[in-house]
PDB file of C-alpha atoms and ligand atoms in Angstrom:
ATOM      1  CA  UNK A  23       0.000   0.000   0.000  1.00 48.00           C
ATOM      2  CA  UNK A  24       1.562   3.449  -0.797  1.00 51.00           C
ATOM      3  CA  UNK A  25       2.146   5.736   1.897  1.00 53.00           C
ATOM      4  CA  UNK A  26      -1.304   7.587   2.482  1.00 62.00           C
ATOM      5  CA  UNK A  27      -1.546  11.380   2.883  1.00 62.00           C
ATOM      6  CA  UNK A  28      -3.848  11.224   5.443  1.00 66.00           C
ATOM      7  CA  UNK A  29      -2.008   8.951   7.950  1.00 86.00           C
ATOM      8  CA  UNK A  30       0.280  11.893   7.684  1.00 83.00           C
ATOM      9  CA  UNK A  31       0.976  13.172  11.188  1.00 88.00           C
ATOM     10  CA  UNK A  32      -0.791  10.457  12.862  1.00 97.00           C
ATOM     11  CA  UNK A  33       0.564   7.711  15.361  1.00 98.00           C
ATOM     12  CA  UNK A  34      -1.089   4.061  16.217  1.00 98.00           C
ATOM     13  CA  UNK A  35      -0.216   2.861  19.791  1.00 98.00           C
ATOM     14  CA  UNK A  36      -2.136   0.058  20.046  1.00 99.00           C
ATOM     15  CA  UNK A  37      -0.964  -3.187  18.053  1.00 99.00           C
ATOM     16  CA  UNK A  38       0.342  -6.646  19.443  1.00 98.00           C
ATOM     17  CA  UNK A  39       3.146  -9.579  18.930  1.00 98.00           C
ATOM     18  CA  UNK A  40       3.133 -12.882  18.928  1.00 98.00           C
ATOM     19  CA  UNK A  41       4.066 -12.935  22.480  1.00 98.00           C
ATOM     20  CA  UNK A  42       0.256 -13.007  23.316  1.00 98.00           C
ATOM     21  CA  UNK A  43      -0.131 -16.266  21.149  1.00 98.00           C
ATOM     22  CA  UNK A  44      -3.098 -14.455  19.133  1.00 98.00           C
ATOM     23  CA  UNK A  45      -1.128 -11.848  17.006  1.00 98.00           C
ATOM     24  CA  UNK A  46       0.637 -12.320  14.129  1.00 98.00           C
ATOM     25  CA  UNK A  47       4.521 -10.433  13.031  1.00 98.00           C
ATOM     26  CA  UNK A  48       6.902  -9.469  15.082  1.00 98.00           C
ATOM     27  CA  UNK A  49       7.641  -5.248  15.659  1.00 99.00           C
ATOM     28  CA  UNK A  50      10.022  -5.303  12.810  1.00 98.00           C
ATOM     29  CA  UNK A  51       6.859  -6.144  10.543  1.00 98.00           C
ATOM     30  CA  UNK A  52       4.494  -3.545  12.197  1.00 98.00           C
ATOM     31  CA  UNK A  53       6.864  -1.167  11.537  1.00 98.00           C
ATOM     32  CA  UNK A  54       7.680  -1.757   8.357  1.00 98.00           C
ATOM     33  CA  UNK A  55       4.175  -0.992   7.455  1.00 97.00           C
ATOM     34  CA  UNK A  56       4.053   1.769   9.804  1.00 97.00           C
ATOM     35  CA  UNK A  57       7.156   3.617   7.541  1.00 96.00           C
ATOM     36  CA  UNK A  58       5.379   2.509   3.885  1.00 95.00           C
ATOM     37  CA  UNK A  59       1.501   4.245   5.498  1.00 95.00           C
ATOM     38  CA  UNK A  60       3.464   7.045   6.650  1.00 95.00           C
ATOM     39  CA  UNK A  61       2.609   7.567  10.042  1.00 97.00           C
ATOM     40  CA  UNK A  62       4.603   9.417  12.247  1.00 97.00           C
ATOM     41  CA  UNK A  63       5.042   7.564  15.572  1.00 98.00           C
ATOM     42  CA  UNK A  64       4.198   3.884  16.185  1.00 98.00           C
ATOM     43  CA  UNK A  65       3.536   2.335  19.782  1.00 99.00           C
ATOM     44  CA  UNK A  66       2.952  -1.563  21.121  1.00 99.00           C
ATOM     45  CA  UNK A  67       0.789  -2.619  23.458  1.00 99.00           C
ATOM     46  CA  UNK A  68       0.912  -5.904  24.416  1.00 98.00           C
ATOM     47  CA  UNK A  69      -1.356  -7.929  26.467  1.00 98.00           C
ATOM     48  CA  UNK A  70      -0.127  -7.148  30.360  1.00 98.00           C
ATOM     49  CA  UNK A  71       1.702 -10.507  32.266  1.00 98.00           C
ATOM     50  CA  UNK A  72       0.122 -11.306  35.275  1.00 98.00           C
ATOM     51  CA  UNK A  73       1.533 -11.898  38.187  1.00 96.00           C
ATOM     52  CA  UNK A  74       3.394 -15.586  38.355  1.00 93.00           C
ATOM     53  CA  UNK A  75       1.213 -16.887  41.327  1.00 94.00           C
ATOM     54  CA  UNK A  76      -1.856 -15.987  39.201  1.00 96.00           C
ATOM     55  CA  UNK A  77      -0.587 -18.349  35.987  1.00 95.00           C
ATOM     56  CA  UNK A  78      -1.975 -19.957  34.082  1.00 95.00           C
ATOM     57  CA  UNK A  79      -4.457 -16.836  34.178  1.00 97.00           C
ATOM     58  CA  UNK A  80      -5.580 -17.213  30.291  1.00 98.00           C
ATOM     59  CA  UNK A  81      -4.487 -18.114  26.950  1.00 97.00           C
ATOM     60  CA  UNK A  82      -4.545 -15.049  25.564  1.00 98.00           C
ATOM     61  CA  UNK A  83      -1.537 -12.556  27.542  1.00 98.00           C
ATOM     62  CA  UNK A  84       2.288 -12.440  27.379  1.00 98.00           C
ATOM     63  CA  UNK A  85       4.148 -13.853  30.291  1.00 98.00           C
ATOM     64  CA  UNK A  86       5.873 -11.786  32.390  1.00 98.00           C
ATOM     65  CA  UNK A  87       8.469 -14.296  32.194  1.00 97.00           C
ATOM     66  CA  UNK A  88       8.861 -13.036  28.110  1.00 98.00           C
ATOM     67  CA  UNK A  89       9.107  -9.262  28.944  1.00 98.00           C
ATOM     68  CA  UNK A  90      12.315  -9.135  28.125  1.00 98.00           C
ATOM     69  CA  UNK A  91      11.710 -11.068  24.322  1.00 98.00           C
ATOM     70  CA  UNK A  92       9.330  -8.018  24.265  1.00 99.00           C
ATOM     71  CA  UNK A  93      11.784  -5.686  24.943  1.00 99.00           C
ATOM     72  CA  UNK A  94      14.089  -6.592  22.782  1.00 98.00           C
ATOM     73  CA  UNK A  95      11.570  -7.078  20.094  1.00 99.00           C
ATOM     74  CA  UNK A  96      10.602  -3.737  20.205  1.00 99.00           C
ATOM     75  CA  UNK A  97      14.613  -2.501  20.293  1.00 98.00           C
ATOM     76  CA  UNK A  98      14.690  -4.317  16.925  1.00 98.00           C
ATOM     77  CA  UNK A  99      12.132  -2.735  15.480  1.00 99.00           C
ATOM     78  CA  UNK A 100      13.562   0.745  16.721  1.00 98.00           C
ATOM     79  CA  UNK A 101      17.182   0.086  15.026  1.00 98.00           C
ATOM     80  CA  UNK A 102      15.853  -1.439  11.451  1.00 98.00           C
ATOM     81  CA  UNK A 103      13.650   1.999  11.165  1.00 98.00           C
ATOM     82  CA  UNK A 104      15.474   4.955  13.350  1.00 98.00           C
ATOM     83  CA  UNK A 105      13.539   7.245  10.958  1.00 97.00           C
ATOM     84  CA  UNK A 106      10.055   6.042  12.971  1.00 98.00           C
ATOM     85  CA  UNK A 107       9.826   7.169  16.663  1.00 98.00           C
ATOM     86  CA  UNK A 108       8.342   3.747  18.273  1.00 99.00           C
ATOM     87  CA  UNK A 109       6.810   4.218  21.551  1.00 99.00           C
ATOM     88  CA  UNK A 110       6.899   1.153  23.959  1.00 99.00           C
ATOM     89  CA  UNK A 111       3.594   0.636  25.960  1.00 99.00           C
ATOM     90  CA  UNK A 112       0.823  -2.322  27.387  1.00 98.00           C
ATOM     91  CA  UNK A 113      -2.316  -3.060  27.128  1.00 99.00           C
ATOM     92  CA  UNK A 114      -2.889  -3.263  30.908  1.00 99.00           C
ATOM     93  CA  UNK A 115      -5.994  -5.690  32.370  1.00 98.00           C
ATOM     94  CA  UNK A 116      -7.695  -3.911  34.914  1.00 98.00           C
ATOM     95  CA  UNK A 117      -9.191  -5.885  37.401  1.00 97.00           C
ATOM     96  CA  UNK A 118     -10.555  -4.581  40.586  1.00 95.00           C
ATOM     97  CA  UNK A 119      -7.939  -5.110  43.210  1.00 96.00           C
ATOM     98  CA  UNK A 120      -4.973  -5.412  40.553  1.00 97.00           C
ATOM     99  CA  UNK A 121      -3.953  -2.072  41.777  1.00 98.00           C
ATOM    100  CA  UNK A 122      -1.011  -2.881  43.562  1.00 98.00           C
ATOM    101  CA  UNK A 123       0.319  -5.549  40.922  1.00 98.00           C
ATOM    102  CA  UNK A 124      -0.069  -2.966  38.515  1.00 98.00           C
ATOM    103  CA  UNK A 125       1.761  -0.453  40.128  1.00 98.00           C
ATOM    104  CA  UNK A 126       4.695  -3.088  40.173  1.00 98.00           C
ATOM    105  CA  UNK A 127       4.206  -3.281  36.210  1.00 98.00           C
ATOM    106  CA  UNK A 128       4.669   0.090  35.679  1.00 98.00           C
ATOM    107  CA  UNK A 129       7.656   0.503  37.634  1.00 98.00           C
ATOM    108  CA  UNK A 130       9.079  -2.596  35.243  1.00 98.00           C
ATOM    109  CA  UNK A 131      10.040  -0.480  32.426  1.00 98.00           C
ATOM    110  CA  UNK A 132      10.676   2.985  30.695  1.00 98.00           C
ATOM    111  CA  UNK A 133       6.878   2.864  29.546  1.00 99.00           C
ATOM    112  CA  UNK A 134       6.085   5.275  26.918  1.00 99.00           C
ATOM    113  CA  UNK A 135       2.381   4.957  27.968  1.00 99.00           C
ATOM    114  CA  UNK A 136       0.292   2.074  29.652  1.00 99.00           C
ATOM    115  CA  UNK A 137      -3.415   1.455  28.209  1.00 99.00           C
ATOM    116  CA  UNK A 138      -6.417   0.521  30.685  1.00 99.00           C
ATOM    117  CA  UNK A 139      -8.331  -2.162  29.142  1.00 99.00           C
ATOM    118  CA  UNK A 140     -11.161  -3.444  30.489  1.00 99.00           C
ATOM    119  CA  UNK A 141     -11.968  -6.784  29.376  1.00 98.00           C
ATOM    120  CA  UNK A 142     -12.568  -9.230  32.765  1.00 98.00           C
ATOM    121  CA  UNK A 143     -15.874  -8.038  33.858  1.00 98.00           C
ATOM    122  CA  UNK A 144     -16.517 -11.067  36.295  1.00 97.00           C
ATOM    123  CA  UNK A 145     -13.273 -13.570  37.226  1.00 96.00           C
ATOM    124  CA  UNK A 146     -13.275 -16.154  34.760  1.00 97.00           C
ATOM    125  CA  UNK A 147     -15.662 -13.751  32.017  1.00 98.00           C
ATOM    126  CA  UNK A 148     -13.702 -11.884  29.615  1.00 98.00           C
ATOM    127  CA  UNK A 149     -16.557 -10.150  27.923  1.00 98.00           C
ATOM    128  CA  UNK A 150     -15.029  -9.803  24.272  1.00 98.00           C
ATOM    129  CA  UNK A 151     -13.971 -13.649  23.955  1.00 98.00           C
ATOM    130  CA  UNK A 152     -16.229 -15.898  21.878  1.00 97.00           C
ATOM    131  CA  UNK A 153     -15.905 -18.847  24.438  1.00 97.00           C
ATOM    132  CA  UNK A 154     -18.311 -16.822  26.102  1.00 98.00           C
ATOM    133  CA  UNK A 155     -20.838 -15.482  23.661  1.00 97.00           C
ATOM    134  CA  UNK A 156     -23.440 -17.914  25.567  1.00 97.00           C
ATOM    135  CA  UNK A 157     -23.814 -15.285  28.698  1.00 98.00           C
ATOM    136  CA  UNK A 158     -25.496 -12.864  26.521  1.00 97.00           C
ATOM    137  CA  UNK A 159     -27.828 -15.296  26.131  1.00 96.00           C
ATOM    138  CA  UNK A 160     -28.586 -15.839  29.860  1.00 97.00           C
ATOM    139  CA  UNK A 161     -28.425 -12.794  31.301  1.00 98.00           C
ATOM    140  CA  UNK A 162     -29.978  -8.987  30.092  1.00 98.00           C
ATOM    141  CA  UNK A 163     -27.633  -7.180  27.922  1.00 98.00           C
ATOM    142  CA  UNK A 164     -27.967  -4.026  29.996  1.00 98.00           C
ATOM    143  CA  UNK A 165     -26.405  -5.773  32.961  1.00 98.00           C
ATOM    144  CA  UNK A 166     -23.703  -6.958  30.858  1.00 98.00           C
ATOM    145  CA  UNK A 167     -22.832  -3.400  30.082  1.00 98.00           C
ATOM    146  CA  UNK A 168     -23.482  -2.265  33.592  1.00 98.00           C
ATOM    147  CA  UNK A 169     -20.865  -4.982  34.965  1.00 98.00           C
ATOM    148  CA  UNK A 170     -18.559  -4.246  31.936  1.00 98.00           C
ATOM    149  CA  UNK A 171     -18.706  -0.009  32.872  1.00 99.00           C
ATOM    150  CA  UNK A 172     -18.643   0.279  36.770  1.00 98.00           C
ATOM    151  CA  UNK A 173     -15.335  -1.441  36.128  1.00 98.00           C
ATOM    152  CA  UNK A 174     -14.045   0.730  33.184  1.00 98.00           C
ATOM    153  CA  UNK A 175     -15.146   3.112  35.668  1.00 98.00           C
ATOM    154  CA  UNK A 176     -12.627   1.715  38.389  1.00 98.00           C
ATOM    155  CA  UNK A 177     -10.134   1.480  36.105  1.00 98.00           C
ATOM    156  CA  UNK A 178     -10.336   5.049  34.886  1.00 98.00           C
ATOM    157  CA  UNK A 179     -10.331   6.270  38.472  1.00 98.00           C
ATOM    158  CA  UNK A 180      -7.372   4.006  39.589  1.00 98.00           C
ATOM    159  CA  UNK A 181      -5.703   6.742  37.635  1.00 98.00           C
ATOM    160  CA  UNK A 182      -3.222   4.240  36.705  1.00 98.00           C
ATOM    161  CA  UNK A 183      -3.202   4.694  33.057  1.00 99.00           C
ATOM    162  CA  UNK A 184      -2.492   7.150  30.574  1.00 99.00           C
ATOM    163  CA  UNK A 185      -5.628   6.227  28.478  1.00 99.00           C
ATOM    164  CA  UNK A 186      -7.905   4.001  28.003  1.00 99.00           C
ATOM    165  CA  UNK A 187      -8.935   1.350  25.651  1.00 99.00           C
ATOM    166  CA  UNK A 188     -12.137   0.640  23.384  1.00 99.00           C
ATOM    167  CA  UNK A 189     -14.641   2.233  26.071  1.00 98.00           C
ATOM    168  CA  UNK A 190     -18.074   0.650  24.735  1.00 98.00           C
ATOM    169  CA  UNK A 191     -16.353  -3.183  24.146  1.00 99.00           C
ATOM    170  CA  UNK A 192     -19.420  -5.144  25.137  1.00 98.00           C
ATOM    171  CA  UNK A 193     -21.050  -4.350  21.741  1.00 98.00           C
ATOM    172  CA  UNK A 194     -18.131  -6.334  19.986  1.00 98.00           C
ATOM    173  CA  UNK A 195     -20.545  -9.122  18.840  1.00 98.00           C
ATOM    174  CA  UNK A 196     -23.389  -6.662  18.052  1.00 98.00           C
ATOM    175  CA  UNK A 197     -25.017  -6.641  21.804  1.00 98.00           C
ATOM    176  CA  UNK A 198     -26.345  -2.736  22.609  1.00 98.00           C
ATOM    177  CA  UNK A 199     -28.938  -2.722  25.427  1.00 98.00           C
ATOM    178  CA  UNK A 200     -32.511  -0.595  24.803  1.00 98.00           C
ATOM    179  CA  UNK A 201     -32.589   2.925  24.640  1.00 98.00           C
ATOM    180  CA  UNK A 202     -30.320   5.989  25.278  1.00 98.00           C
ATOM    181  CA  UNK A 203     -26.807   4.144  25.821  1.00 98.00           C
ATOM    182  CA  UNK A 204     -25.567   7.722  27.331  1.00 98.00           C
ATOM    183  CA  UNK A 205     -26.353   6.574  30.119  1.00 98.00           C
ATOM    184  CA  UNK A 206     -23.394   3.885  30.566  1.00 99.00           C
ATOM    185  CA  UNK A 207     -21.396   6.476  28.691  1.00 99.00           C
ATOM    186  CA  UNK A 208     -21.768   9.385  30.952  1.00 98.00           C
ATOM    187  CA  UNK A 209     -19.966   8.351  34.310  1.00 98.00           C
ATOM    188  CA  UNK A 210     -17.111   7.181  32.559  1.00 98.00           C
ATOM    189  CA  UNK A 211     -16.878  10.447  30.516  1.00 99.00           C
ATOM    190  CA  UNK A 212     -17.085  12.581  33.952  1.00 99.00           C
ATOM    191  CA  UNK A 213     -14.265   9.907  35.376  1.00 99.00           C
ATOM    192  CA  UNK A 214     -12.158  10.863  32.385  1.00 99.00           C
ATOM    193  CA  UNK A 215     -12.715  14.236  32.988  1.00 98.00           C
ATOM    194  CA  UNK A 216     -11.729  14.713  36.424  1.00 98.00           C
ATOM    195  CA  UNK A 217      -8.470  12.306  36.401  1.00 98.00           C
ATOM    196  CA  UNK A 218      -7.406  14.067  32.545  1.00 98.00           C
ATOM    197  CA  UNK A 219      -7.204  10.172  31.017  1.00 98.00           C
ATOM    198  CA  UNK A 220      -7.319  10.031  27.682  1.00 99.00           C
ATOM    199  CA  UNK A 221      -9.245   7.413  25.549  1.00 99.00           C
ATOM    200  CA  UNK A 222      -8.693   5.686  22.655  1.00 99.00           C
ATOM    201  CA  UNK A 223     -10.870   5.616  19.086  1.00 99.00           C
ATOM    202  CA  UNK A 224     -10.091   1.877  18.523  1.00 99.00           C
ATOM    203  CA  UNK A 225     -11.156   0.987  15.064  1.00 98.00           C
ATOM    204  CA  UNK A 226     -10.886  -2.984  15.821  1.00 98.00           C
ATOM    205  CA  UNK A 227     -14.701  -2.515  16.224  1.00 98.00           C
ATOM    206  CA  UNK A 228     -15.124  -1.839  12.183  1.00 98.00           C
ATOM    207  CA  UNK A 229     -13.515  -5.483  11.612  1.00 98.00           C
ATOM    208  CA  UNK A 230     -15.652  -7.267  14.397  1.00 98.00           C
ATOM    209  CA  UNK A 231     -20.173  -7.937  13.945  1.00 98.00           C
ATOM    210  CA  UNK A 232     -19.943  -4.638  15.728  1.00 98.00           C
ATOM    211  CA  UNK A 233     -19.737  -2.652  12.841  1.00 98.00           C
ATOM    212  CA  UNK A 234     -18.318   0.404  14.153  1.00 98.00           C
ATOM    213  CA  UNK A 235     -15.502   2.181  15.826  1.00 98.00           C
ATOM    214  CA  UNK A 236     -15.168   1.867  19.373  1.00 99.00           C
ATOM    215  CA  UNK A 237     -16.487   3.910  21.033  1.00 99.00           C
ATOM    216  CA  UNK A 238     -19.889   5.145  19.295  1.00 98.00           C
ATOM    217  CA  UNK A 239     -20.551   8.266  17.917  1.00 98.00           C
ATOM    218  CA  UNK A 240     -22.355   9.643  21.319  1.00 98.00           C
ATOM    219  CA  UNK A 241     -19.666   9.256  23.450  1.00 99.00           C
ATOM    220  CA  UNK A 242     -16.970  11.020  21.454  1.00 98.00           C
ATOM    221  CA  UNK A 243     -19.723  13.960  20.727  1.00 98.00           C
ATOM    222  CA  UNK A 244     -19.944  14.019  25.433  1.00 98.00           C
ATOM    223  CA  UNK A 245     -16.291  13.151  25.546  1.00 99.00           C
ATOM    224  CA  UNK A 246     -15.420  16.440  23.470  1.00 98.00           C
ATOM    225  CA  UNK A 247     -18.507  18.144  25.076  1.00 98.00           C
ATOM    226  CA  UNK A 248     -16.264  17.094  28.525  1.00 98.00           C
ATOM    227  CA  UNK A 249     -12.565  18.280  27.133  1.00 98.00           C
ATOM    228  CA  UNK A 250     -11.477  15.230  26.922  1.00 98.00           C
ATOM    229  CA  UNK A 251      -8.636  14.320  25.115  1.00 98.00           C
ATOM    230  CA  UNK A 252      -8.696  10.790  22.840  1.00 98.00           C
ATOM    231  CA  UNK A 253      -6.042   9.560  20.429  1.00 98.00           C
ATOM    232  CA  UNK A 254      -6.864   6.860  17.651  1.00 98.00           C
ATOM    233  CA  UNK A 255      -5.504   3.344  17.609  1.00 98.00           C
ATOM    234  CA  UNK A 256      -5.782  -0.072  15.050  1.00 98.00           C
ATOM    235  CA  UNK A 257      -5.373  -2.802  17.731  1.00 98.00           C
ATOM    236  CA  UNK A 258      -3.626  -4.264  15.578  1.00 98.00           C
ATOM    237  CA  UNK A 259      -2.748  -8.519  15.433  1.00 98.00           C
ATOM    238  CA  UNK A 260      -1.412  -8.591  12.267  1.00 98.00           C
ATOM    239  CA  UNK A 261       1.269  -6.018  10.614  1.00 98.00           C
ATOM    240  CA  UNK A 262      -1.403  -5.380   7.533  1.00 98.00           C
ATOM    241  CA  UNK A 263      -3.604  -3.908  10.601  1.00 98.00           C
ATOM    242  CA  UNK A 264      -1.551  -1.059  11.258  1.00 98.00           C
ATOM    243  CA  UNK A 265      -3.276   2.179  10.400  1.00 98.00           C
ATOM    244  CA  UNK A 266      -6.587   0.034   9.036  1.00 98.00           C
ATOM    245  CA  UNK A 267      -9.770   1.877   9.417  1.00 98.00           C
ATOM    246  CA  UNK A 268      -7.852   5.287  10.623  1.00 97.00           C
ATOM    247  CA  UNK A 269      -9.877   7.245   7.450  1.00 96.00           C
ATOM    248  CA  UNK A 270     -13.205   6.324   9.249  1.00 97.00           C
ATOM    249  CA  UNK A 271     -11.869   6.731  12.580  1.00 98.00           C
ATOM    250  CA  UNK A 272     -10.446   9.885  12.034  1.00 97.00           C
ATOM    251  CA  UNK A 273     -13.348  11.668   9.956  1.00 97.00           C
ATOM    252  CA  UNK A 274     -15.713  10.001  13.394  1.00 98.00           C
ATOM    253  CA  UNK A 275     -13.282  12.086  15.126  1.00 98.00           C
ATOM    254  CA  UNK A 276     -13.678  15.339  13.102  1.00 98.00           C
ATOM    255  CA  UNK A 277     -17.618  15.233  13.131  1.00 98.00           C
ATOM    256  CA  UNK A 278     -17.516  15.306  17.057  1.00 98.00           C
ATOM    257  CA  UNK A 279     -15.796  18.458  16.670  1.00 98.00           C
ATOM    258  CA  UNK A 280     -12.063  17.245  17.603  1.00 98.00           C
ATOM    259  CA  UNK A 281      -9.368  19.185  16.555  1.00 98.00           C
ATOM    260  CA  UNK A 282      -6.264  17.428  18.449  1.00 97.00           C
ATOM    261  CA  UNK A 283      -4.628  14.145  19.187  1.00 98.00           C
ATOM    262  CA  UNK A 284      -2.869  12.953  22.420  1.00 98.00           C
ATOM    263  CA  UNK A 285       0.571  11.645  21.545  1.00 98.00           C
ATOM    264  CA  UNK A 286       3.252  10.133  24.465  1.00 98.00           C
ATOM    265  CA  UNK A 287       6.679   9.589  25.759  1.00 98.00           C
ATOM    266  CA  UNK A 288       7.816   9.080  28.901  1.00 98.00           C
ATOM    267  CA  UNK A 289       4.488   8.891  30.385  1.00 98.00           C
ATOM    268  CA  UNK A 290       4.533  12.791  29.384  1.00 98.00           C
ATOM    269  CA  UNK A 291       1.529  13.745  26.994  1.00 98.00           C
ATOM    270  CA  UNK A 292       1.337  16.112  23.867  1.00 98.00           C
ATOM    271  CA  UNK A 293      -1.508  17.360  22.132  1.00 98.00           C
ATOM    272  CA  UNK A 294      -1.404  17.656  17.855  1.00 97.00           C
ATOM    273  CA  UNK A 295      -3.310  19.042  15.694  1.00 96.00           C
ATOM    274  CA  UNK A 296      -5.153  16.675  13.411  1.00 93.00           C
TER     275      UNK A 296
HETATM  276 ZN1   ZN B 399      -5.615  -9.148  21.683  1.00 56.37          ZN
HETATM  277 FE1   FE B 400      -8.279  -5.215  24.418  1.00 56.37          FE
HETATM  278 FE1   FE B 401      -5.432  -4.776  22.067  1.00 56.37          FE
HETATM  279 ZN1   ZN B 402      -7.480  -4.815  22.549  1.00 56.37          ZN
END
């Protein structure tokens, strides 16, 4: 794909390795696409380790045990393409009560950023995996979401991370309760507000029965009602993911009336025009 104009100035800080045994290419491949789309900054965000006592936890993380692969992964990437500033982050599993072990994950590395993701909403019930598509079945949607946003909730106050990721993730396999969804969306929103997190535009939902950027339409138009600041983000698995859906994402973006992106280093955040 030839480098695209519009990519031009923008970053993607949300893709994966194979470290999480459910992504495919290594850094090196990520970023090669990353140069050819011309964006300007690139950032992973692998699936958080949990803590060794906890293991096996899931299929679906990195263990800590293969930080350091992920390290050096991501050093590889940074030396084939010095040209590309590639920021080194983690898609961080909040789980009430993980406070303190994620305190110790931060303090693991020079983090360029660490993403709150929300996806255990009961232990044992990771709301976005297919193994458990049968709960929506048994219980109301709306509770699903409730469950799913007190926590993103938590998570937002822990004031742990720099941003956070796809905020309405319980529609993934099409699943929207009744009615005037602003109501989920509004506590989170104020939470953002009052810590100054960030949040992501994750277009992952465009390639899943959702249909749709996460998060919807109404939330970015309260988010930016709010002042709060968002960035956009693949979540990328494969390298040929980098970027995808960012023309969609970014013109969702526009229409709420944004005129800026969050970029980090260090922890330390930057607003840029978009
Ligand atoms: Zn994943
Ligand atoms: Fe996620
Ligand atoms: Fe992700
Ligand atoms: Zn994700």
């Amino acid at each position: 794909m030839p480098s695209s104009p519009l990519l031009h100035g923008l970053t993607d800080y949300h893709t994966h390795t194979p470290l999480c045994h459910h992504a495919a290419g290594w850094p090196i491949d990520y970023a090669r696409v990353a140069v050819e789309r011309g964006l300007a900054e690139l950032g992973f965000a692998d699936h958080s380790p949990m803590p060794a006592a906890l293991e096996p936890f899931d299929d679906w993380r990195m263990a800590l045990s293969d930080l350091p692969r992920y390290f050096d992964a991501v050093e590889e990437a940074r030396t084939a393409f010095p040209q590309l500033p590639i920021r080194l982050g983690l898609e961080v599993d909040y789980l009430a009560g993980h406070e303190a072990w994620i305190e110790e994950l931060a303090a693991m590395a020079d983090w360029d950023f660490l993403i709150g993701s929300v996806h255990y909403i009961a232990p044992g019930w990771d709301v976005d995996n297919p193994a458990h598509l049968s709960r929506f079945q048994t219980q109301p949607v709306a509770e699903i979401w409730q469950m799913y946003f007190d926590t993103y909730e938590r998570a937002i106050r822990s004031g742990l991370f720099d941003f956070v990721g796809h905020p309405d993730l319980p529609k993934k396999f099409g699943h929207r309760p009744e009615g005037d969804l602003r109501r989920f969306y509004e506590p989170v929103i104020t939470a953002l507000a009052e810590t100054g997190t960030a949040f992501e535009i994750n277009t992952a939902g465009l390639r899943k029965p959702a249909g749709e950027c996460y998060p919807a339409p109404e939330f970015l138009k309260l988010a930016r009602e709010a002042g709060v600041s968002m960035l956009l983000n693949s979540d990328a698995h494969a390298p040929e993911e980098v970027g995808a859906g960012f023309e969609t994402g970014l013109a969702l973006a526009r229409e709420a009336g944004f005129t800026e992106v969050v970029r980090f280093e260090g922890r330390k955040r930057r607003a840029v025009e978009i």
